[in-house]
Structures are given as C-alpha cells and as structure tokens.
Amino acid sequence: MTSPEDGRARAGGWFFVIPALALMAVLGFGLSRGGNASSIYVADGKTGRLIPEKRKIDLSGTIEEKAAKLVSEFLLGPMEHAHSPILPGELRLGTVMHRAGILHVGIRLSEPARQIGGIAELKRGMELSLASSLPGSGRLILYVDGIQAKEP
C-alpha cells in the first residue's frame, strides 16, 4: 500500500520536469540564429547599386566567429544571376578580430581583383552586410593584403 505522502512526492516531481523541458526548448531553439536569414549586399547587375540578397547563415559563436561567417559569405559574391559581384576575382578572408568596438577584417585579393580597384565599394557592401545582419559588431576597419584600406 502507498501512503498519502508517496502520492504527494510523485505529483511534486512534475513541477521540476516541466520547467526543465521548457528550459531545454528555449536553449535549443530560442538562442540560435541559425534559421534566420541574413542580408548580404551585392551589386545589382543592371544599375550597380548595392542591394541586399538574403542568405541563411548560422550566426552562432563569438562576435568574431559570426563576423567571419558573414564576411566569408559576402566574399563569395552573389547567388542570383541578376546580381553581380562588387569586386570580381578571387577574394579570401584573412583574419577577423574584434577589439574595443572595432571589427578588424583582413582579406586577400587575387591579382585581377587587385588591378580593378573598387575597394571602397567593397568595404561599403561589407559594412551594410554587417550592420543589417550583425548589429553591434562595431566600426569596420578593412585590411587588404595586410594594408589598411583607405577611408573614402
């Protein structure tokens, strides 16, 4: 036989299980931005203006990891055929460092991209992409092949 005290002990256990399940759901789904679409700014194929292109990017991790994922996707260029890259040629991500509210991003350019120019427009597209998809990332300082890009 069971005593009334045993029934109360069993019923009280649910008070811990339900909040634990709710906490696991919030931590598993609520804090992840993985399913959110981010805006990567690319050049419109007709006008050349910078326009947003939506991408699904997993923005989890530190601010530096998030920025590295976003900038890597930005450097890949447009996904849609109606858009064109801001700077044609091979662009590769170097280092990403966030210190005192400033995001330092290094990129490496291929020789054809280096000859074309357009670094100011590339930086502007990167700034727009970071501001729209990663608010609070700070001011961007861009380094191209190890040299700080000049401000326009």
Short mmCIF file of C-alpha atoms in Angstrom, two decimals:
data_model
loop_
_atom_site.label_atom_id
_atom_site.label_comp_id
_atom_site.label_asym_id
_atom_site.label_seq_id
_atom_site.Cartn_x
_atom_site.Cartn_y
_atom_site.Cartn_z
CA MET A 1 0.00 0.00 0.00
CA THR A 2 1.07 3.54 -0.58
CA SER A 3 0.73 6.30 1.89
CA PRO A 4 -0.64 9.77 1.01
CA GLU A 5 2.89 11.13 1.39
CA ASP A 6 4.12 8.96 -1.54
CA GLY A 7 1.45 10.42 -3.86
CA ARG A 8 2.39 13.97 -2.97
CA ALA A 9 6.07 13.25 -3.62
CA ARG A 10 5.28 11.78 -7.04
CA ALA A 11 2.99 14.69 -8.03
CA GLY A 12 5.57 17.25 -6.91
CA GLY A 13 8.14 15.79 -9.34
CA TRP A 14 6.24 17.21 -12.31
CA PHE A 15 6.92 20.71 -11.04
CA PHE A 16 10.59 20.13 -11.87
CA VAL A 17 10.21 18.17 -15.11
CA ILE A 18 8.00 20.68 -16.97
CA PRO A 19 10.24 23.73 -16.33
CA ALA A 20 13.31 21.65 -17.23
CA LEU A 21 11.75 20.70 -20.58
CA ALA A 22 10.80 24.33 -21.23
CA LEU A 23 14.34 25.47 -20.44
CA MET A 24 15.81 22.87 -22.81
CA ALA A 25 13.46 24.02 -25.59
CA VAL A 26 14.46 27.67 -25.12
CA LEU A 27 18.16 26.86 -25.08
CA GLY A 28 17.87 24.54 -28.06
CA PHE A 29 15.76 26.72 -30.31
CA GLY A 30 15.38 30.20 -28.86
CA LEU A 31 19.00 31.28 -28.66
CA SER A 32 20.10 30.00 -32.06
CA ARG A 33 20.06 32.41 -35.01
CA GLY A 34 20.85 29.58 -37.38
CA GLY A 35 17.46 29.66 -39.07
CA ASN A 36 17.39 33.40 -39.63
CA ALA A 37 18.10 34.93 -43.00
CA SER A 38 20.97 37.38 -43.18
CA SER A 39 21.38 40.16 -45.74
CA ILE A 40 24.50 40.15 -47.87
CA TYR A 41 24.88 43.27 -50.01
CA VAL A 42 25.82 42.69 -53.65
CA ALA A 43 25.78 44.82 -56.77
CA ASP A 44 22.64 44.97 -58.89
CA GLY A 45 23.55 43.61 -62.32
CA LYS A 46 21.85 46.50 -64.16
CA THR A 47 22.43 49.57 -62.02
CA GLY A 48 25.48 48.56 -59.97
CA ARG A 49 23.77 49.81 -56.78
CA LEU A 50 24.25 47.78 -53.62
CA ILE A 51 21.19 45.67 -52.86
CA PRO A 52 20.54 43.03 -50.19
CA GLU A 53 20.48 39.35 -51.01
CA LYS A 54 19.04 37.01 -48.36
CA ARG A 55 21.11 34.04 -47.19
CA LYS A 56 20.73 31.50 -44.41
CA ILE A 57 23.88 31.72 -42.33
CA ASP A 58 24.45 30.09 -38.96
CA LEU A 59 25.43 33.08 -36.83
CA SER A 60 26.36 31.24 -33.67
CA GLY A 61 29.55 31.71 -31.69
CA THR A 62 31.57 34.74 -30.68
CA ILE A 63 31.29 38.09 -32.45
CA GLU A 64 34.50 37.25 -34.35
CA GLU A 65 33.14 33.85 -35.46
CA LYS A 66 29.83 35.39 -36.52
CA ALA A 67 31.61 38.15 -38.46
CA ALA A 68 33.94 35.62 -40.11
CA LYS A 69 30.96 33.54 -41.30
CA LEU A 70 29.13 36.60 -42.60
CA VAL A 71 32.17 38.11 -44.35
CA SER A 72 33.10 34.73 -45.88
CA GLU A 73 29.62 34.51 -47.37
CA PHE A 74 29.89 38.13 -48.55
CA LEU A 75 33.20 37.41 -50.29
CA LEU A 76 31.64 34.52 -52.21
CA GLY A 77 29.61 37.06 -54.15
CA PRO A 78 26.02 36.93 -55.35
CA MET A 79 23.92 33.77 -55.64
CA GLU A 80 21.35 35.23 -58.04
CA HIS A 81 22.19 35.59 -61.73
CA ALA A 82 20.69 39.10 -61.92
CA HIS A 83 23.30 40.34 -59.43
CA SER A 84 26.99 40.85 -59.97
CA PRO A 85 29.96 40.78 -57.58
CA ILE A 86 31.09 44.10 -56.15
CA LEU A 87 34.67 43.21 -56.98
CA PRO A 88 35.25 40.39 -59.47
CA GLY A 89 38.08 37.97 -58.88
CA GLU A 90 39.07 35.72 -56.03
CA LEU A 91 38.61 37.24 -52.59
CA ARG A 92 39.64 35.31 -49.47
CA LEU A 93 39.09 36.01 -45.81
CA GLY A 94 42.17 36.56 -43.69
CA THR A 95 41.88 37.40 -40.01
CA VAL A 96 38.91 38.75 -38.07
CA MET A 97 39.43 40.45 -34.73
CA HIS A 98 37.00 42.45 -32.56
CA ARG A 99 38.58 44.84 -30.06
CA ALA A 100 37.15 47.89 -28.26
CA GLY A 101 34.08 48.12 -30.50
CA ILE A 102 36.12 47.91 -33.71
CA LEU A 103 35.94 44.97 -36.10
CA HIS A 104 39.25 44.40 -37.90
CA VAL A 105 38.82 42.28 -41.04
CA GLY A 106 41.62 41.20 -43.31
CA ILE A 107 41.06 39.96 -46.86
CA ARG A 108 43.37 38.76 -49.61
CA LEU A 109 42.79 39.62 -53.26
CA SER A 110 43.81 37.80 -56.40
CA GLU A 111 45.91 39.75 -58.89
CA PRO A 112 42.98 40.54 -61.27
CA ALA A 113 40.85 41.86 -58.39
CA ARG A 114 43.74 43.99 -57.15
CA GLN A 115 44.13 45.64 -60.57
CA ILE A 116 40.44 46.53 -60.89
CA GLY A 117 40.16 48.61 -57.72
CA GLY A 118 36.80 49.27 -56.09
CA ILE A 119 37.92 48.62 -52.51
CA ALA A 120 35.74 51.50 -51.20
CA GLU A 121 32.60 49.92 -52.68
CA LEU A 122 33.63 46.51 -51.36
CA LYS A 123 34.05 47.96 -47.87
CA ARG A 124 30.67 49.72 -48.11
CA GLY A 125 28.95 46.45 -49.03
CA MET A 126 30.69 44.70 -46.16
CA GLU A 127 29.63 47.46 -43.73
CA LEU A 128 26.00 47.24 -44.88
CA SER A 129 26.01 43.45 -44.59
CA LEU A 130 27.47 43.56 -41.08
CA ALA A 131 25.14 46.35 -39.91
CA SER A 132 22.00 44.60 -41.13
CA SER A 133 22.85 41.04 -40.09
CA LEU A 134 25.17 41.52 -37.12
CA PRO A 135 24.16 44.68 -35.22
CA GLY A 136 26.66 45.72 -32.59
CA SER A 137 29.65 44.39 -34.50
CA GLY A 138 31.23 47.85 -34.31
CA ARG A 139 33.07 50.03 -36.76
CA LEU A 140 34.80 48.16 -39.58
CA ILE A 141 38.48 48.56 -40.36
CA LEU A 142 39.36 46.65 -43.52
CA TYR A 143 42.83 45.37 -44.34
CA VAL A 144 43.59 44.35 -47.91
CA ASP A 145 46.63 42.12 -48.30
CA GLY A 146 47.83 43.29 -44.87
CA ILE A 147 47.47 47.03 -45.56
CA GLN A 148 44.68 49.09 -44.03
CA ALA A 149 42.23 50.24 -46.70
CA LYS A 150 41.98 53.99 -47.01
CA GLU A 151 38.79 55.69 -45.88
CA PRO A 152 36.85 57.27 -48.77
#
